[in-house]
Amino acid sequence: MTAPQLNADAGDRLPATSASTPNAENPVLDAAPLADLRLYDQSWFDRGRPGWFILLWWLVQAIAFPLSPHPFSGIRVWLLRRFGAQIGKGVLIRPTARFTYPWKVSIGDYSWIGDDVVLYSLDQIEIGQHCVISQKTYLCTGSHDISDPSFKLKTAPIAIGNGAWVASDCFVAPGVKIGANAVIGARSSVFSNIPAQQVCLGTPCRPRYPRQMN
């Protein structure tokens, strides 16, 4: 039997690809959409403030935040408090941090919020004392129901315990709680609760070993 015949025979034994079998090499593109975005409705969603107040906040954030000098965190903290954020003493906020609805955000004493951090606060975001949320991290309290044809909006709060460090470029999903003194390694994606005082890494993020202090 020749080599080409062996290859042909082996190929004949492979199962045929059906419509229900995922095919990454040649995915179907022109199927009927499962969602109908014309049905989308978030009229039930409470943003927590009237429209004019939200627009005013977006203007203040777009103009005042990036124009405030890097070391003048106190100005940014003062503005956030004026718009309803609960912020403790000694908190550092970098100029390019973004808060969707500050009145749904609580930050404990001496915590740091880095550059390009996004607090997508459709729901409550609670950050404890002495926490570090490093640059480009995204705290996301909103998602959608992928089984609903109307692509229904879903929200859930995020809570980060005292002394936790969420390192650079992480994603924290709706409903997640990160335990006190935990460390989330750079570029991790956190989709479930994290136990206290554990060093955690990966996508999905998982505990690796206890955090030890010298």
CSV table of C-alpha atoms in Angstrom, one decimal:
chain,number,residue,atom,x,y,z
A,1,MET,CA,0.0,0.0,0.0
A,2,THR,CA,1.5,3.4,-0.9
A,3,ALA,CA,1.8,6.4,1.3
A,4,PRO,CA,-0.9,8.4,-0.6
A,5,GLN,CA,-3.3,5.4,-0.1
A,6,LEU,CA,-2.6,5.4,3.6
A,7,ASN,CA,-3.4,9.1,3.9
A,8,ALA,CA,-6.6,8.7,1.9
A,9,ASP,CA,-7.7,5.7,4.1
A,10,ALA,CA,-7.0,7.6,7.3
A,11,GLY,CA,-9.0,10.6,5.9
A,12,ASP,CA,-11.9,8.3,5.1
A,13,ARG,CA,-12.1,7.3,8.7
A,14,LEU,CA,-12.5,10.9,10.1
A,15,PRO,CA,-16.0,11.8,11.1
A,16,ALA,CA,-17.9,14.1,8.7
A,17,THR,CA,-18.4,17.7,9.9
A,18,SER,CA,-22.0,18.4,10.7
A,19,ALA,CA,-23.8,21.7,11.0
A,20,SER,CA,-23.7,21.4,14.8
A,21,THR,CA,-19.9,20.7,15.0
A,22,PRO,CA,-17.8,23.8,15.6
A,23,ASN,CA,-15.5,24.5,12.7
A,24,ALA,CA,-12.8,27.0,13.5
A,25,GLU,CA,-11.1,26.8,10.2
A,26,ASN,CA,-14.2,27.7,8.2
A,27,PRO,CA,-16.8,29.2,10.5
A,28,VAL,CA,-20.3,30.0,9.2
A,29,LEU,CA,-20.7,33.8,8.9
A,30,ASP,CA,-24.1,34.3,7.2
A,31,ALA,CA,-26.4,32.5,9.7
A,32,ALA,CA,-29.5,34.2,11.1
A,33,PRO,CA,-28.7,36.2,14.2
A,34,LEU,CA,-30.0,34.8,17.5
A,35,ALA,CA,-30.3,38.3,18.9
A,36,ASP,CA,-32.6,41.0,17.6
A,37,LEU,CA,-31.1,44.3,18.9
A,38,ARG,CA,-34.3,46.1,17.9
A,39,LEU,CA,-35.8,44.5,21.0
A,40,TYR,CA,-33.2,45.9,23.3
A,41,ASP,CA,-34.7,47.9,26.2
A,42,GLN,CA,-33.0,49.3,29.2
A,43,SER,CA,-35.7,51.7,30.3
A,44,TRP,CA,-35.9,49.8,33.6
A,45,PHE,CA,-32.3,50.6,34.4
A,46,ASP,CA,-31.7,53.2,37.1
A,47,ARG,CA,-28.6,55.2,36.4
A,48,GLY,CA,-29.0,56.9,39.8
A,49,ARG,CA,-29.1,60.5,38.7
A,50,PRO,CA,-31.1,62.6,36.1
A,51,GLY,CA,-29.8,62.9,32.6
A,52,TRP,CA,-28.5,66.5,32.9
A,53,PHE,CA,-26.4,65.5,36.0
A,54,ILE,CA,-24.9,62.6,34.1
A,55,LEU,CA,-24.0,64.8,31.2
A,56,LEU,CA,-22.5,67.4,33.5
A,57,TRP,CA,-20.3,64.7,35.1
A,58,TRP,CA,-19.1,63.4,31.7
A,59,LEU,CA,-18.1,66.9,30.7
A,60,VAL,CA,-16.3,67.5,33.9
A,61,GLN,CA,-14.5,64.2,33.7
A,62,ALA,CA,-13.6,64.7,30.0
A,63,ILE,CA,-12.2,68.2,30.6
A,64,ALA,CA,-11.1,68.6,34.2
A,65,PHE,CA,-9.5,65.2,34.8
A,66,PRO,CA,-7.0,65.1,32.0
A,67,LEU,CA,-6.1,68.8,32.4
A,68,SER,CA,-5.4,68.5,36.1
A,69,PRO,CA,-1.6,68.0,36.8
A,70,HIS,CA,-0.6,64.5,37.5
A,71,PRO,CA,0.3,65.0,41.2
A,72,PHE,CA,-2.9,67.0,42.0
A,73,SER,CA,-4.9,64.0,42.9
A,74,GLY,CA,-6.8,66.0,45.6
A,75,ILE,CA,-8.6,68.0,42.8
A,76,ARG,CA,-9.8,64.8,41.2
A,77,VAL,CA,-10.9,63.4,44.6
A,78,TRP,CA,-12.8,66.6,45.4
A,79,LEU,CA,-14.6,66.5,42.0
A,80,LEU,CA,-15.6,62.8,42.5
A,81,ARG,CA,-16.9,63.6,46.0
A,82,ARG,CA,-19.0,66.5,44.6
A,83,PHE,CA,-20.6,64.0,42.2
A,84,GLY,CA,-21.4,61.5,44.9
A,85,ALA,CA,-18.5,59.1,45.2
A,86,GLN,CA,-17.5,58.0,48.7
A,87,ILE,CA,-13.8,58.4,48.9
A,88,GLY,CA,-11.6,58.1,52.0
A,89,LYS,CA,-8.6,60.0,53.0
A,90,GLY,CA,-5.2,59.8,51.3
A,91,VAL,CA,-6.7,58.3,48.1
A,92,LEU,CA,-4.7,58.8,44.9
A,93,ILE,CA,-6.6,59.0,41.5
A,94,ARG,CA,-4.6,59.4,38.3
A,95,PRO,CA,-5.8,61.9,35.6
A,96,THR,CA,-6.8,59.3,33.0
A,97,ALA,CA,-8.9,57.1,35.4
A,98,ARG,CA,-12.5,56.9,34.3
A,99,PHE,CA,-15.7,56.6,36.4
A,100,THR,CA,-19.0,55.9,34.6
A,101,TYR,CA,-21.2,56.9,37.5
A,102,PRO,CA,-19.1,58.1,40.5
A,103,TRP,CA,-22.2,58.0,42.9
A,104,LYS,CA,-22.0,54.2,42.6
A,105,VAL,CA,-18.3,54.0,43.7
A,106,SER,CA,-16.8,53.7,47.2
A,107,ILE,CA,-13.0,53.8,47.8
A,108,GLY,CA,-11.4,53.3,51.2
A,109,ASP,CA,-8.5,55.2,52.8
A,110,TYR,CA,-5.1,55.3,51.1
A,111,SER,CA,-6.1,53.4,48.0
A,112,TRP,CA,-4.6,54.1,44.6
A,113,ILE,CA,-6.4,54.2,41.2
A,114,GLY,CA,-4.0,54.1,38.3
A,115,ASP,CA,-3.9,55.6,34.9
A,116,ASP,CA,-6.4,54.4,32.3
A,117,VAL,CA,-8.3,52.4,34.9
A,118,VAL,CA,-12.0,52.1,34.0
A,119,LEU,CA,-14.6,51.8,36.7
A,120,TYR,CA,-17.7,50.8,34.6
A,121,SER,CA,-20.0,51.4,37.5
A,122,LEU,CA,-23.4,50.6,36.2
A,123,ASP,CA,-23.7,48.8,39.6
A,124,GLN,CA,-21.9,49.4,42.8
A,125,ILE,CA,-18.1,49.2,43.0
A,126,GLU,CA,-16.6,49.0,46.5
A,127,ILE,CA,-12.8,49.2,46.9
A,128,GLY,CA,-11.4,48.8,50.4
A,129,GLN,CA,-8.5,50.5,52.2
A,130,HIS,CA,-4.9,50.4,51.0
A,131,CYS,CA,-5.9,48.8,47.7
A,132,VAL,CA,-4.0,49.3,44.4
A,133,ILE,CA,-5.9,49.1,41.1
A,134,SER,CA,-3.1,49.3,38.5
A,135,GLN,CA,-3.1,51.0,35.1
A,136,LYS,CA,-5.4,49.8,32.3
A,137,THR,CA,-7.5,47.5,34.6
A,138,TYR,CA,-11.2,47.4,33.8
A,139,LEU,CA,-13.8,46.9,36.6
A,140,CYS,CA,-16.9,45.9,34.7
A,141,THR,CA,-20.3,45.7,36.5
A,142,GLY,CA,-22.4,45.3,33.3
A,143,SER,CA,-23.0,42.5,30.8
A,144,HIS,CA,-25.8,41.0,28.7
A,145,ASP,CA,-27.9,37.9,28.7
A,146,ILE,CA,-26.7,35.9,25.7
A,147,SER,CA,-29.7,33.6,25.9
A,148,ASP,CA,-32.2,36.5,25.6
A,149,PRO,CA,-33.1,37.5,22.1
A,150,SER,CA,-33.3,41.1,23.3
A,151,PHE,CA,-29.7,41.0,24.6
A,152,LYS,CA,-31.0,42.1,28.1
A,153,LEU,CA,-28.6,44.2,30.2
A,154,LYS,CA,-27.4,42.6,33.4
A,155,THR,CA,-25.5,44.3,36.2
A,156,ALA,CA,-23.9,43.0,39.4
A,157,PRO,CA,-21.6,44.8,42.0
A,158,ILE,CA,-17.9,44.3,42.4
A,159,ALA,CA,-16.2,44.3,45.8
A,160,ILE,CA,-12.5,44.4,46.5
A,161,GLY,CA,-11.2,43.8,50.0
A,162,ASN,CA,-8.7,45.8,52.0
A,163,GLY,CA,-5.1,45.6,51.0
A,164,ALA,CA,-5.7,43.9,47.6
A,165,TRP,CA,-3.6,44.6,44.5
A,166,VAL,CA,-5.1,44.2,41.1
A,167,ALA,CA,-2.1,44.5,38.8
A,168,SER,CA,-1.9,46.0,35.3
A,169,ASP,CA,-4.4,45.4,32.5
A,170,CYS,CA,-6.7,43.0,34.4
A,171,PHE,CA,-10.4,42.5,33.7
A,172,VAL,CA,-12.8,42.0,36.7
A,173,ALA,CA,-16.3,40.7,35.8
A,174,PRO,CA,-19.7,41.6,37.2
A,175,GLY,CA,-20.5,40.1,40.6
A,176,VAL,CA,-16.9,39.3,41.6
A,177,LYS,CA,-15.5,39.7,45.1
A,178,ILE,CA,-11.8,39.8,45.6
A,179,GLY,CA,-10.7,38.9,49.1
A,180,ALA,CA,-8.6,41.1,51.4
A,181,ASN,CA,-4.9,41.2,50.7
A,182,ALA,CA,-5.2,39.1,47.5
A,183,VAL,CA,-3.0,39.8,44.5
A,184,ILE,CA,-4.3,39.6,40.9
A,185,GLY,CA,-1.4,39.1,38.5
A,186,ALA,CA,-1.0,41.3,35.4
A,187,ARG,CA,-3.4,40.7,32.5
A,188,SER,CA,-5.5,38.2,34.4
A,189,SER,CA,-9.3,37.9,33.8
A,190,VAL,CA,-11.3,37.4,37.0
A,191,PHE,CA,-14.7,35.8,36.5
A,192,SER,CA,-15.3,34.3,40.0
A,193,ASN,CA,-14.6,35.2,43.6
A,194,ILE,CA,-11.0,35.2,44.8
A,195,PRO,CA,-10.1,34.1,48.3
A,196,ALA,CA,-8.2,36.4,50.7
A,197,GLN,CA,-4.4,36.7,50.8
A,198,GLN,CA,-3.8,34.5,47.7
A,199,VAL,CA,-1.6,35.3,44.7
A,200,CYS,CA,-3.8,34.6,41.7
A,201,LEU,CA,-3.0,34.5,38.0
A,202,GLY,CA,-4.4,33.7,34.6
A,203,THR,CA,-7.5,33.6,32.5
A,204,PRO,CA,-9.6,32.5,34.1
A,205,CYS,CA,-7.8,33.8,37.3
A,206,ARG,CA,-7.0,31.1,39.8
A,207,PRO,CA,-5.2,31.1,43.2
A,208,ARG,CA,-1.6,29.9,42.9
A,209,TYR,CA,0.0,30.3,46.4
A,210,PRO,CA,-0.5,32.3,49.6
A,211,ARG,CA,0.7,35.9,49.9
A,212,GLN,CA,3.5,36.0,52.4
A,213,MET,CA,4.8,39.2,54.0
A,214,ASN,CA,8.4,39.8,55.2
